[in-house]
XYZ file of C-alpha atoms in Angstrom:
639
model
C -0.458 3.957 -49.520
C -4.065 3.076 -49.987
C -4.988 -0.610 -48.160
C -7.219 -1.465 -51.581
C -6.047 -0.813 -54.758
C -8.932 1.238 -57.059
C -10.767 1.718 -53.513
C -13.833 -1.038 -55.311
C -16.999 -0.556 -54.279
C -16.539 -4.048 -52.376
C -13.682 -5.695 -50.853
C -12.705 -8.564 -48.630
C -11.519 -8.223 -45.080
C -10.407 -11.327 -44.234
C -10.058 -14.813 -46.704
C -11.671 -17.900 -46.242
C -10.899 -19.632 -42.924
C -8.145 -22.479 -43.387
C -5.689 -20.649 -45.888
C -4.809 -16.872 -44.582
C -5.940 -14.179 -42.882
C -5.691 -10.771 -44.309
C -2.303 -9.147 -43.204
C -4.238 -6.383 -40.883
C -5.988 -9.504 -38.969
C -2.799 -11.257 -38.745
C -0.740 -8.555 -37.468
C -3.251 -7.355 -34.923
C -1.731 -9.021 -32.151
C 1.621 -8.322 -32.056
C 4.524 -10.346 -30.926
C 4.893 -12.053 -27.771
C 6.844 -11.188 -25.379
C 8.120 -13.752 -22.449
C 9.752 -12.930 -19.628
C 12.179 -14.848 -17.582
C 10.285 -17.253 -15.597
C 13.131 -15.624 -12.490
C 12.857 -12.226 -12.970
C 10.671 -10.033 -11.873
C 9.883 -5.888 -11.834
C 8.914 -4.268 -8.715
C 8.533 -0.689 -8.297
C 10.349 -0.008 -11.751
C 13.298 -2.660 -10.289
C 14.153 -5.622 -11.677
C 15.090 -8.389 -9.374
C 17.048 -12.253 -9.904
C 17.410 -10.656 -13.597
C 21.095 -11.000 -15.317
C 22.098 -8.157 -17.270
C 22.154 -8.868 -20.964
C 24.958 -7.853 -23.103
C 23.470 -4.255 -25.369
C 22.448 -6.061 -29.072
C 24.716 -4.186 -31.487
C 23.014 -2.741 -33.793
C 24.819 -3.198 -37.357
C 25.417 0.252 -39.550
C 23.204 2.232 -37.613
C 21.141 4.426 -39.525
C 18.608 7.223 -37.421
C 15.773 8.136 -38.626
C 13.382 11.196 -37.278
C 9.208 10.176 -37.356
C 6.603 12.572 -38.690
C 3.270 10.768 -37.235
C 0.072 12.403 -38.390
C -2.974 10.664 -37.132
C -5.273 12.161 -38.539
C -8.230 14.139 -37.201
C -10.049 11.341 -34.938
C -8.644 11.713 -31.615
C -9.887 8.771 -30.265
C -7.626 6.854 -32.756
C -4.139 8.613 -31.838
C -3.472 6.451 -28.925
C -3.917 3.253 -31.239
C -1.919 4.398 -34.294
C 0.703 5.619 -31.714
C 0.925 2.635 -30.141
C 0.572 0.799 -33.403
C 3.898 2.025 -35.024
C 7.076 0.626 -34.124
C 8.970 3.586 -35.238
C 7.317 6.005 -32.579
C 8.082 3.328 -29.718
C 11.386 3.115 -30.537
C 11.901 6.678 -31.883
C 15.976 7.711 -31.012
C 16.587 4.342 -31.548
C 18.790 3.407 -34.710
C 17.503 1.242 -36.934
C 19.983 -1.600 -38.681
C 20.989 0.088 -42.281
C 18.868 1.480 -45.077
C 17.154 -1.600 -45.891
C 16.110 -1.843 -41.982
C 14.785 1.510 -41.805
C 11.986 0.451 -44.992
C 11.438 -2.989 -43.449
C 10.455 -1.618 -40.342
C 7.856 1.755 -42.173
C 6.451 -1.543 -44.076
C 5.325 -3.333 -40.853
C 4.293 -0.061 -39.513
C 1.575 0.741 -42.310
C 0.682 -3.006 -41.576
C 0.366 -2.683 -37.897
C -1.695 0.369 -38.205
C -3.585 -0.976 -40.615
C -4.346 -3.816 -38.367
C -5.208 -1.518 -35.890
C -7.846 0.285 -37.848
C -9.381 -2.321 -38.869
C -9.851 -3.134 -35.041
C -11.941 -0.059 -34.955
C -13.906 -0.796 -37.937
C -12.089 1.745 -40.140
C -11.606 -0.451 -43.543
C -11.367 2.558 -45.858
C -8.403 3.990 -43.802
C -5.780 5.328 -45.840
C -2.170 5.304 -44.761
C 0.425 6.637 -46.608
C 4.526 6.349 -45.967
C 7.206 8.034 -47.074
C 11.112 7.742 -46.298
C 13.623 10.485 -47.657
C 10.666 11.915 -49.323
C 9.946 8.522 -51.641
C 6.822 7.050 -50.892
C 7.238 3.731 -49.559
C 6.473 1.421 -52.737
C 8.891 3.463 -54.977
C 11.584 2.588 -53.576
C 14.118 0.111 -55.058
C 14.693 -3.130 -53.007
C 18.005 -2.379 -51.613
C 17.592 1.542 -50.971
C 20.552 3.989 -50.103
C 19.763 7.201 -48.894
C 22.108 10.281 -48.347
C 22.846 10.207 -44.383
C 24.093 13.387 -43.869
C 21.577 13.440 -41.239
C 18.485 11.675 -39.680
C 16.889 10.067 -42.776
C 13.177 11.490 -42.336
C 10.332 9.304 -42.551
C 6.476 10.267 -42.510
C 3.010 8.672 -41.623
C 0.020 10.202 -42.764
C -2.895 8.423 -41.350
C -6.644 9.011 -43.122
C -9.052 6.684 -40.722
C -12.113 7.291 -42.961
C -15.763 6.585 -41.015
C -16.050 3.887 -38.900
C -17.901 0.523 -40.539
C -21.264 -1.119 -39.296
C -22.198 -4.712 -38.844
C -24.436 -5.036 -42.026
C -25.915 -8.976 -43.220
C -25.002 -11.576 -40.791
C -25.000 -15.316 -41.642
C -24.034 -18.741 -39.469
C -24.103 -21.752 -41.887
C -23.146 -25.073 -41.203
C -23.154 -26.893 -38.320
C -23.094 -23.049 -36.973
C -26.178 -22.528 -38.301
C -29.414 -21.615 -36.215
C -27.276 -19.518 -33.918
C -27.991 -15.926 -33.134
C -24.871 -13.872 -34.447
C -25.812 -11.213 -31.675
C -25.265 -13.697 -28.961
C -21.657 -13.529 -30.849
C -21.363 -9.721 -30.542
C -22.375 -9.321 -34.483
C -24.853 -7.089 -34.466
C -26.394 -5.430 -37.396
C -25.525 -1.752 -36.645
C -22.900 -1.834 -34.212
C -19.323 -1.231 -35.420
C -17.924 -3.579 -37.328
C -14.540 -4.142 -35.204
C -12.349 -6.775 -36.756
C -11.383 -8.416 -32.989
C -15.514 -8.991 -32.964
C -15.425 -11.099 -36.086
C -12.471 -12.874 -34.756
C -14.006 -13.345 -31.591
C -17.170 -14.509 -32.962
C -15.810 -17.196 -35.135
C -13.792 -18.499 -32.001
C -16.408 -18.556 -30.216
C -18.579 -20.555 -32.378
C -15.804 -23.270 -32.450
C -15.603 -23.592 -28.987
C -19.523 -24.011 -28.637
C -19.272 -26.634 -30.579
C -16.256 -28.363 -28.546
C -18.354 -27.807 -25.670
C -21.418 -30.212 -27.598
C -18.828 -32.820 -27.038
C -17.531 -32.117 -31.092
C -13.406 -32.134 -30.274
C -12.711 -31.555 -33.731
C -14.788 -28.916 -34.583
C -13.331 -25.908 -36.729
C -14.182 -23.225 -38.776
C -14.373 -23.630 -42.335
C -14.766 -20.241 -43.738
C -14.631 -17.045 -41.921
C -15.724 -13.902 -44.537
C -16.206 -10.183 -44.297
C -17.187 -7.922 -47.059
C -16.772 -4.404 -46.625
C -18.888 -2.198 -48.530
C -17.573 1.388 -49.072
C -20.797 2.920 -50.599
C -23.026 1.827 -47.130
C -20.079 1.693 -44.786
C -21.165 -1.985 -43.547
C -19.833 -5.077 -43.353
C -21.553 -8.051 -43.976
C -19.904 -10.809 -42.614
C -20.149 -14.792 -43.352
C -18.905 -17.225 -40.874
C -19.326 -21.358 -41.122
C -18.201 -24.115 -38.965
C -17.990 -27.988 -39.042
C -18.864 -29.625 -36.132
C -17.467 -33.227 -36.686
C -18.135 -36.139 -34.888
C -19.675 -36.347 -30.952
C -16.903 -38.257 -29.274
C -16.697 -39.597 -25.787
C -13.515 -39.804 -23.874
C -10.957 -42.776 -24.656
C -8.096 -44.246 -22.613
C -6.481 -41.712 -20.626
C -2.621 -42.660 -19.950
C -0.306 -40.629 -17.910
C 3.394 -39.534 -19.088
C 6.510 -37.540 -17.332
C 5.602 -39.121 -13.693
C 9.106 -39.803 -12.182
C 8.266 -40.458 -8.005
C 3.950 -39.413 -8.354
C 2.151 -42.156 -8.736
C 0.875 -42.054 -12.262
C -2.492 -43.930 -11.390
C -3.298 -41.047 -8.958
C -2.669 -38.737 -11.305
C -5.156 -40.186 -13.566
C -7.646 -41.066 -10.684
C -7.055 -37.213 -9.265
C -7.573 -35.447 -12.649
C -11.174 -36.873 -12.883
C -11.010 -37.890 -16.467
C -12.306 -40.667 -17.083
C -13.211 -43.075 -20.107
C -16.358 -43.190 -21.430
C -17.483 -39.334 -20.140
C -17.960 -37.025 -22.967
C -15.884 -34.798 -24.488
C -15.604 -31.350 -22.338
C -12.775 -28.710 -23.051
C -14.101 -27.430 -19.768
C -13.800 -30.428 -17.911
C -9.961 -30.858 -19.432
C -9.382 -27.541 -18.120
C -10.126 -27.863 -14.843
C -8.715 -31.026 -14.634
C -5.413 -29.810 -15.868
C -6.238 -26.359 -12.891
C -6.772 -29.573 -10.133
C -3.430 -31.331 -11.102
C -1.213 -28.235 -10.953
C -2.821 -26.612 -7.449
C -1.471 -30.298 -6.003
C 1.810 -28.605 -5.943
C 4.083 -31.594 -7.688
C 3.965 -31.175 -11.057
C 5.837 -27.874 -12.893
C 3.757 -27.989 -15.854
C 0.659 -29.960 -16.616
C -1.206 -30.651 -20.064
C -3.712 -32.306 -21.138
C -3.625 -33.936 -25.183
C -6.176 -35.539 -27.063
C -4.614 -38.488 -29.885
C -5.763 -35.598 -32.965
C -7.738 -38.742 -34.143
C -10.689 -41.490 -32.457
C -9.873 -44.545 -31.244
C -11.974 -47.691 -33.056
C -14.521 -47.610 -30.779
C -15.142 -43.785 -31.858
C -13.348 -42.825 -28.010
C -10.787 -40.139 -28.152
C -7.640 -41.487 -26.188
C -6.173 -38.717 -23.641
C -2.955 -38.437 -22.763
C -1.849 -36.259 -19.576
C 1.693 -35.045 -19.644
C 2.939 -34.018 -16.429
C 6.810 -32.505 -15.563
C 7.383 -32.789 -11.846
C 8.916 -29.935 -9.812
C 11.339 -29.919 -6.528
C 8.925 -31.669 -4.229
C 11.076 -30.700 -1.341
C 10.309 -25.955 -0.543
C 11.319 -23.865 2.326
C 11.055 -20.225 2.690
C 10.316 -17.330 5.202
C 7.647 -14.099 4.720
C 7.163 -10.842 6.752
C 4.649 -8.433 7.607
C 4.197 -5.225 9.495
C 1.611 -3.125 10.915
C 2.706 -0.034 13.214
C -0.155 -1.707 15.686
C 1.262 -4.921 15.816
C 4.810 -4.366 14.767
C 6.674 -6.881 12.296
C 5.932 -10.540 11.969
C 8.703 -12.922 10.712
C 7.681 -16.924 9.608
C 9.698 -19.373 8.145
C 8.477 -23.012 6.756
C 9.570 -26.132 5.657
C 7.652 -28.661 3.763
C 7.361 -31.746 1.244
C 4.833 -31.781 -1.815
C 5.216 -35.898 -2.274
C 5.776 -37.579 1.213
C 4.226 -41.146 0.059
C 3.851 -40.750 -3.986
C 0.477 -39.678 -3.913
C 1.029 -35.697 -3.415
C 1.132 -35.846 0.641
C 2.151 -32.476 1.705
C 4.210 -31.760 5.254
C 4.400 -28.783 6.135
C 6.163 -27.573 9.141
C 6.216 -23.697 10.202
C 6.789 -21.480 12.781
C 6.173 -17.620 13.498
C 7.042 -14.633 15.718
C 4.993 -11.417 15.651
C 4.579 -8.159 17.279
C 8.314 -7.364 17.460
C 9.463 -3.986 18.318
C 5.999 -3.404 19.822
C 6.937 -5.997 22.912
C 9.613 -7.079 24.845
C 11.053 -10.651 23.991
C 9.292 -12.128 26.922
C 5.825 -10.708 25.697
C 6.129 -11.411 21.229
C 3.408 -13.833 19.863
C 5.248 -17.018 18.865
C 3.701 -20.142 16.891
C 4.155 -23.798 15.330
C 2.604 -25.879 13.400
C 3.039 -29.322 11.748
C 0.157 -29.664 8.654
C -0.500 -33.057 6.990
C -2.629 -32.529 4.067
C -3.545 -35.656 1.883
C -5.509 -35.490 -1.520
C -7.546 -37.904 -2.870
C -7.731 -39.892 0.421
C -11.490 -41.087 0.096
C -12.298 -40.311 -3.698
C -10.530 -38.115 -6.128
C -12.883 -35.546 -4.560
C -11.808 -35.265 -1.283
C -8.442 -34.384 1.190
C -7.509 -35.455 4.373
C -5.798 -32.706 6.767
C -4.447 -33.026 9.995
C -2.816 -30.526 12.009
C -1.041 -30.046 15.660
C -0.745 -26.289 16.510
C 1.032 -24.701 19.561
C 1.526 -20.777 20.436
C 1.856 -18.285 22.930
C -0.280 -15.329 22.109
C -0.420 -11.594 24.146
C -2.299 -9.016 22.630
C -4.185 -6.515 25.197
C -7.118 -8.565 25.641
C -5.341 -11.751 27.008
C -2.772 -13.873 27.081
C -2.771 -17.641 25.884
C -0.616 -20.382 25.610
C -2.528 -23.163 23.516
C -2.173 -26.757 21.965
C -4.503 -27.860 19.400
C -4.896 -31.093 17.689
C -7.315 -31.234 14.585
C -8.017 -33.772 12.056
C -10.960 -33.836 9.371
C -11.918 -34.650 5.252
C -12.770 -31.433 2.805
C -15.188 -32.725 -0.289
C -15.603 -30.648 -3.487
C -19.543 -31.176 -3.723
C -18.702 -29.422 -7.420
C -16.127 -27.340 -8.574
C -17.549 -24.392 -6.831
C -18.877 -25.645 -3.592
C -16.751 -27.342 -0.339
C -18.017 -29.175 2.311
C -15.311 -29.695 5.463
C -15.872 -31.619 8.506
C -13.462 -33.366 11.541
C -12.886 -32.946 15.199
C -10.515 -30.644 17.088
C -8.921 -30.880 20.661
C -7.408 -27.706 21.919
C -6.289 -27.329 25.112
C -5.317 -23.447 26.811
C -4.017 -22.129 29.544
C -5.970 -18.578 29.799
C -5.147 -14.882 31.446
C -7.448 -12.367 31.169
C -9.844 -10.102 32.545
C -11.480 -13.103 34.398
C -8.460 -14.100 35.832
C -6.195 -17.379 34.977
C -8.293 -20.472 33.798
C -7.336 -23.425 31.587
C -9.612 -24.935 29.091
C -9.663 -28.825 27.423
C -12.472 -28.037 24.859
C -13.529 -30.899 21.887
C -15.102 -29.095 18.798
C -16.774 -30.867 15.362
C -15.912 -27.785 12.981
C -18.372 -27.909 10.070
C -17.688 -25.764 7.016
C -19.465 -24.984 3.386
C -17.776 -22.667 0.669
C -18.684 -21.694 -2.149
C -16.356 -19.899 -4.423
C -17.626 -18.050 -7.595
C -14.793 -15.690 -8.132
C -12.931 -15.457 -11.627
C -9.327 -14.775 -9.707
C -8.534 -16.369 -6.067
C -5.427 -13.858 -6.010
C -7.221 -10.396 -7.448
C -10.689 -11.134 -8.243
C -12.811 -8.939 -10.142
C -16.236 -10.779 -10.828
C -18.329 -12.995 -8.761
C -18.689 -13.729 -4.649
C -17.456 -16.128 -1.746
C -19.595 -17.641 0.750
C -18.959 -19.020 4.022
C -20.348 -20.624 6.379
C -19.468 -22.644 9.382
C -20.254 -23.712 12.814
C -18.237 -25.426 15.622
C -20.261 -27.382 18.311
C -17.811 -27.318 21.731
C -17.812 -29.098 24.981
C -15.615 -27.740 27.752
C -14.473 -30.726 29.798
C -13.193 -29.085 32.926
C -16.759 -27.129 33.041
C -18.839 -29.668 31.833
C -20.335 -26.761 29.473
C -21.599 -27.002 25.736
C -21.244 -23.684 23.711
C -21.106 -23.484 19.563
C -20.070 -20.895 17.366
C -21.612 -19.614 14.151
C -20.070 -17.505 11.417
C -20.961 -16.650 8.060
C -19.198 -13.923 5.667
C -19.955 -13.146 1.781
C -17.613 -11.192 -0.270
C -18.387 -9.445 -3.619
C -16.863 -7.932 -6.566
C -18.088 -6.244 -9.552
C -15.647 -4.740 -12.350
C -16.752 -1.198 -14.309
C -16.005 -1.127 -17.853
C -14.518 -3.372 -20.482
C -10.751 -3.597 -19.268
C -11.682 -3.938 -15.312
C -9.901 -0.765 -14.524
C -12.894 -0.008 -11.165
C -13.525 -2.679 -9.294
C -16.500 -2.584 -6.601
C -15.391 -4.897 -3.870
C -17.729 -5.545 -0.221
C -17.633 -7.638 2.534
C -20.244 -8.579 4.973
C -19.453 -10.862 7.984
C -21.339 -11.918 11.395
C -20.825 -14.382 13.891
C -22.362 -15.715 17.206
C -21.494 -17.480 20.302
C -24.515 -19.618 21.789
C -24.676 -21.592 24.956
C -21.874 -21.150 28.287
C -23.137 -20.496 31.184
C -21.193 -17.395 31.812
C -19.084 -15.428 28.903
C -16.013 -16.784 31.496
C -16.788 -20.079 30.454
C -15.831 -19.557 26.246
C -12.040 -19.580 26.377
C -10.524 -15.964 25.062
C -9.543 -17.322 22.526
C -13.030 -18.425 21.417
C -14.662 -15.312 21.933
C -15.007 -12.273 18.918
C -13.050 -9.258 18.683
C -12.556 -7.152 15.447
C -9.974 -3.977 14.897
C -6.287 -4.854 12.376
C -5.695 -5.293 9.142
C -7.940 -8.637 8.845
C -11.246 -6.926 10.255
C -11.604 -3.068 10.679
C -8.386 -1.019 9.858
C -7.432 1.975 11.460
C -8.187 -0.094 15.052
C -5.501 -2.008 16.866
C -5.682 -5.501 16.570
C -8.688 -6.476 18.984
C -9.495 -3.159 20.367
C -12.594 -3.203 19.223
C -14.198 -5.378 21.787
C -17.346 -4.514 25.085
C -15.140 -3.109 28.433
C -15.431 -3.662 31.706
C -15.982 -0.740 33.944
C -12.138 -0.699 34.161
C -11.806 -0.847 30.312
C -10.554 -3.932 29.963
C -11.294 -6.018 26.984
C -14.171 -8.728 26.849
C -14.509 -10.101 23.981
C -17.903 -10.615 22.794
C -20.772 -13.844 21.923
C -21.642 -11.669 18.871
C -20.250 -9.281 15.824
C -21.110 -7.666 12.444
C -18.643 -6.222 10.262
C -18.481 -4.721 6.752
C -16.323 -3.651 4.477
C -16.042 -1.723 1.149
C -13.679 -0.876 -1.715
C -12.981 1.182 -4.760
C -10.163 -0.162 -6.851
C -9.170 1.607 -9.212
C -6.709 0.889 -11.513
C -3.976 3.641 -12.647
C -1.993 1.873 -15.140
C -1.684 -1.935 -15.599
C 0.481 -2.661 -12.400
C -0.175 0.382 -9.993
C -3.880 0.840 -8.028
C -5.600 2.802 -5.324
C -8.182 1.559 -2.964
C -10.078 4.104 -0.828
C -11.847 1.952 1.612
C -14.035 1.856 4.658
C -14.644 -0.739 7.278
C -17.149 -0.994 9.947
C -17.827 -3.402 13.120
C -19.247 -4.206 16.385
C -19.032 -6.346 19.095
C -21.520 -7.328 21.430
C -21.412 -9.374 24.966
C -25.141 -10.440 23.829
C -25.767 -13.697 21.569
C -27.306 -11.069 19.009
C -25.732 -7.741 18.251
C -27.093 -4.618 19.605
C -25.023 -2.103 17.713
C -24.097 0.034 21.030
C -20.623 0.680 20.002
C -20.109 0.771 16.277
C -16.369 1.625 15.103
C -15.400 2.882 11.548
C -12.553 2.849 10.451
C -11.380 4.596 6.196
C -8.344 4.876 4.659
C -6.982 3.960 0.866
C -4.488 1.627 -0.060
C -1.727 1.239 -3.235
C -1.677 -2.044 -5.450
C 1.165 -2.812 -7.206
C 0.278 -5.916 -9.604
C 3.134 -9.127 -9.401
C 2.830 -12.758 -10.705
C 2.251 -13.987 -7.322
C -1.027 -11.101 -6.668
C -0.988 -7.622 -5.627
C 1.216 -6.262 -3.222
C -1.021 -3.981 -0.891
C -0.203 -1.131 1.542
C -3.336 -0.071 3.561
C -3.393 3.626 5.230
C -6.044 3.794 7.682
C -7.242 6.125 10.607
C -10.159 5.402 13.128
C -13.714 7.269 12.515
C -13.951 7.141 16.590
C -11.162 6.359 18.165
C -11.023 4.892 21.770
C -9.790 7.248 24.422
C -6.051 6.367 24.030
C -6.489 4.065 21.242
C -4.807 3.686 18.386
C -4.778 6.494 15.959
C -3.966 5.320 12.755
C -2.827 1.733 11.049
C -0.540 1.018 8.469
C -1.047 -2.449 6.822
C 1.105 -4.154 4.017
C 0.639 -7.799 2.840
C 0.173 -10.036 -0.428
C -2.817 -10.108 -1.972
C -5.656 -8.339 -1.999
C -7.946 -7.553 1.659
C -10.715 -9.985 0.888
């Protein structure tokens, strides 16, 4: 069945914009498919899922599929996936009538899908039982002594260029190759679509909220093999924002909500803004679902009036995680907390922790607590208030540490990008190490700036992270002043259109200045790289300067990097080759004496909560007696 009737020597692609699309643009994306908020697939497993009841399938009829392509092999794998009846071949179809419903969609579908790669003189004809589709009567019976046979013969035709390309109204003046239409390239219908989308949301971003398209027109002409392609757009009025009320609160107070979300009457109109606003509101942690809705009409004063509707969740969580390493053995915490203490989205968070079991013996595991008070909004919707009191008993080779810590201090989003955190910490330790038993009382002022520019906090794939921080210190007992520096950037670049490669680096450094002896900077203080956090394939803190007995240090100074190749295999599963390399000097500055490597790769296996990650990794030069490989598994990506 031919997609144009006479094949004309001009036909229309799509209709005007505000009555239809064509059927190929309209079928292009498919259904939607939702899955159960509690289930989830891991591994090819499906967990917290019930078991539906088989749908019955009413006078089954079977059918066998002839697909023919056509001779464009880059095409197969989109007409394949295209047609319904090669997904679900061996899969009865619901009687006669069923069976030419479903070749119908099909020559839709793969029409849509042609037209996605700019082939609008495709051809696709259908037959079922040896009828071609449109000869059949409307309620069809066919002889079932067997498989009723059906055939697709698919005849793509050339692909189509981008011919004339005009913007008019309030779209007009804009270059249609900062759209992606550009005279020459191939004429894809998802670039059109794209295009005219785009140009509507420009226009919402000139503070226009009810800007839409008003005509959206391609004309394919099969003598040239172009498409010229109209597109026009209204902008509408420039509006400010209106009153913004607040709906669904039940315990949060609804004034912080509105005071939080930073909208604000009287700021102009920003889908951007509402977006982030509504991204701010949900990482609070109160609210299940969060959206943001303009009146569809201006107030009297020519304000838009904004209405945030908010569903809270359970504001009361507890839970427990794991990890292992075959350095550091398996790691068990547990947590309790409370999203709303006061009404205003104070978290409380209590948790606790017990690592390195089965490589220690009870008396000799890691063990931690923590109570975290964490308070939003506390000076300015732009700030948070956090305050924390910290104990553990810590005994990995270098040294072993029991220490208290109390901290309190304000973070400030300078912009939606940057962070600023400041306070004051008191941690006091009682020390064994190398230098014998000591206790320390030392009071810090940790200073901190971030700035975030990645386009995924979980599994990023564009932009970089920078950090930087320092942390002035006086020792009482000592009557010594020391401060640490650190800074660390991360990176990632994605290869190709569907961010399959991903080029990910780290590079990190840190120094130790003042104390008048390297005795004087509590253990705990002090730099050490090797584990899954630093430079795998390395115990956790081996890498670190020796004594003549070779017993570990610690160092004033470091320099680490890392780098990664992921790579994705199919939408869920990855592999990450990787390398990692660091040093660790007793010097303020590094001097690069000892230099460890350490390389490995890692699997990926993609859930709604981030990647899973396994990390393989041996030592480039491993310390006489060291560790001689690492095995690392976590949530998340490394960096």
């Amino acid at each position: 069945m031919r997609n144009e009737v006479n094949r004309p020597e001009k036909s229309f692609a799509f209709l005007r914009a505000g009555t239809a699309l064509a059927v190929a643009v309209a079928l292009a994306c498919g259904p939607i498919s939702v899955r159960p908020a509690s289930a989830f697939k891991l591994f090819g497993m499906k967990f917290f899922e019930k078991e539906d009841e088989a749908a019955t399938v009413i006078d089954p009829v079977n059918y066998t599929l002839t697909l023919d392509p056509g001779a464009d092999a880059d095409l197969t794998k989109a007409i394949e996936n295209a047609s319904r009846l090669k997904q679900d071949d061996g899969t009865p179809v619901s009687g006669d009538l069923g069976l030419v419903i479903k070749a119908r969609d099909d020559r839709d579908r793969i029409l849509a899908a042609l037209y996605e790669n700019a082939r609008y003189g495709a051809v696709v004809n259908v037959t079922v039982n040896g009828q071609d589709l449109d000869s059949l009567p409307p309620n069809p019976e066919f002889n079932r002594n067997g498989p009723i046979p059906v055939t697709i013969s698919v005849q793509p035709g050339p692909a189509f260029t981008f011919g004339e390309v005009a913007f008019s109204g309030d779209a007009e003046g804009r270059n249609p190759a900062d759209f992606g239409l550009v005279p020459g390239a191939r004429a894809d219908s998802t670039a059109i679509l794209r295009a005219g989308e785009r140009v509507v949301v420009d226009l919402r971003a000139e503070g226009r909220p009810f800007a839409k398209l008003t005509e959206r027109k391609a004309i394919a002409d099969h003598k040239t093999q172009t498409v010229d392609v109209i597109i026009a757009a209204e902008g509408g009025p420039v509006a400010p924002i209106g009153t913004v009320g607040v709906s669904g609160t039940k315990t949060v107070d609804p004034d912080f909500v509105q005071r939080f979300s930073r909208i604000n009457a009287g700021q102009p109109y920003s889908p951007e803004a509402l977006s982030r606003a509504a991204e701010r509101l949900r990482a609070l942690g109160v609210f299940s679902s969060v959206t943001i809705r303009d009146a569809g009409k201006l107030a009297a004063d020519g304000s838009l009036p904004m209405t945030i509707e908010v569903s809270e969740g359970k504001h009361r969580y507890f839970g427990a995680g794991a990890q292992y390493s075959n350095t550091d053995g398996f790691g068990l915490q547990g947590y309790w907390g409370h999203r709303n203490l006061f009404g205003q989205a104070e978290s409380l968070r209590i948790e606790g922790a017990v690592n390195r079991i089965g490589e220690a013996d009870i008396g000799d595991l890691d063990y931690s607590t923590a109570i975290l008070f964490s308070k939003p909004g506390a000076f300015g919707p732009t700030s948070t208030f956090n305050a924390s009191l910290k104990a553990s008993v810590v005994d990995p080779d270098a040294y072993k540490a029991f220490t208290t810590t109390a901290a309190a201090g304000v973070s400030v989003e300078l912009s939606d990008r940057d962070t600023v955190s400041a306070g004051g910490e008191l941690m006091w330790s009682d020390v064994e190490d190398v230098f014998g038993k000591n206790k320390y009382l030392t009071a810090a002022i940790p200073i901190e700036f971030v700035r975030d520019m990645r386009d995924d906090r979980l599994n990023p794939t564009k932009g970089y992270r920078f950090m930087i921080n320092a942390k002035p210190t006086y020792e009482t007992y000592r009557g010594t002043f020391f401060s640490s520096f650190e800074g660390a950037i991360t990176g990632y670049q994605s290869l190709g259109a569907d961010d399959r490669f991903v080029l990910a680096g780290k590079l990190a450094g840190g120094t130790i200045i003042g104390g008048n002896e390297l005795s004087d900077i509590p253990a705990t203080r002090r730099f050490f790289l090797g584990g899954g956090g630093t430079v795998r394939g390395y115990g956790y803190q081996e890498i670190s300067p020796r004594n003549g007995e070779d017993k570990l240090l610690g160092g004033r100074s470091y320099m680490a990097a890392s780098a990664e190749v992921r790579i994705g295999i199919t939408e869920t599963i990855g592999i990450v080759p990787f390398i990692d390399v660091g040093t660790v000097s007793t010097d303020e500055v590094p001097d690069f004496k000892d230099i460890r490597a350490g390389a490995g790769v890692g699997l990926r296996y993609a859930t709604p909560f981030g990647p899973l990650r396994l990390d393989v990794a041996v030592p480039l030069d491993k310390y006489p007696g060291g560790t001689s490989f690492g095995v690392y598994a976590g949530i998340g990506q490394s960096f």
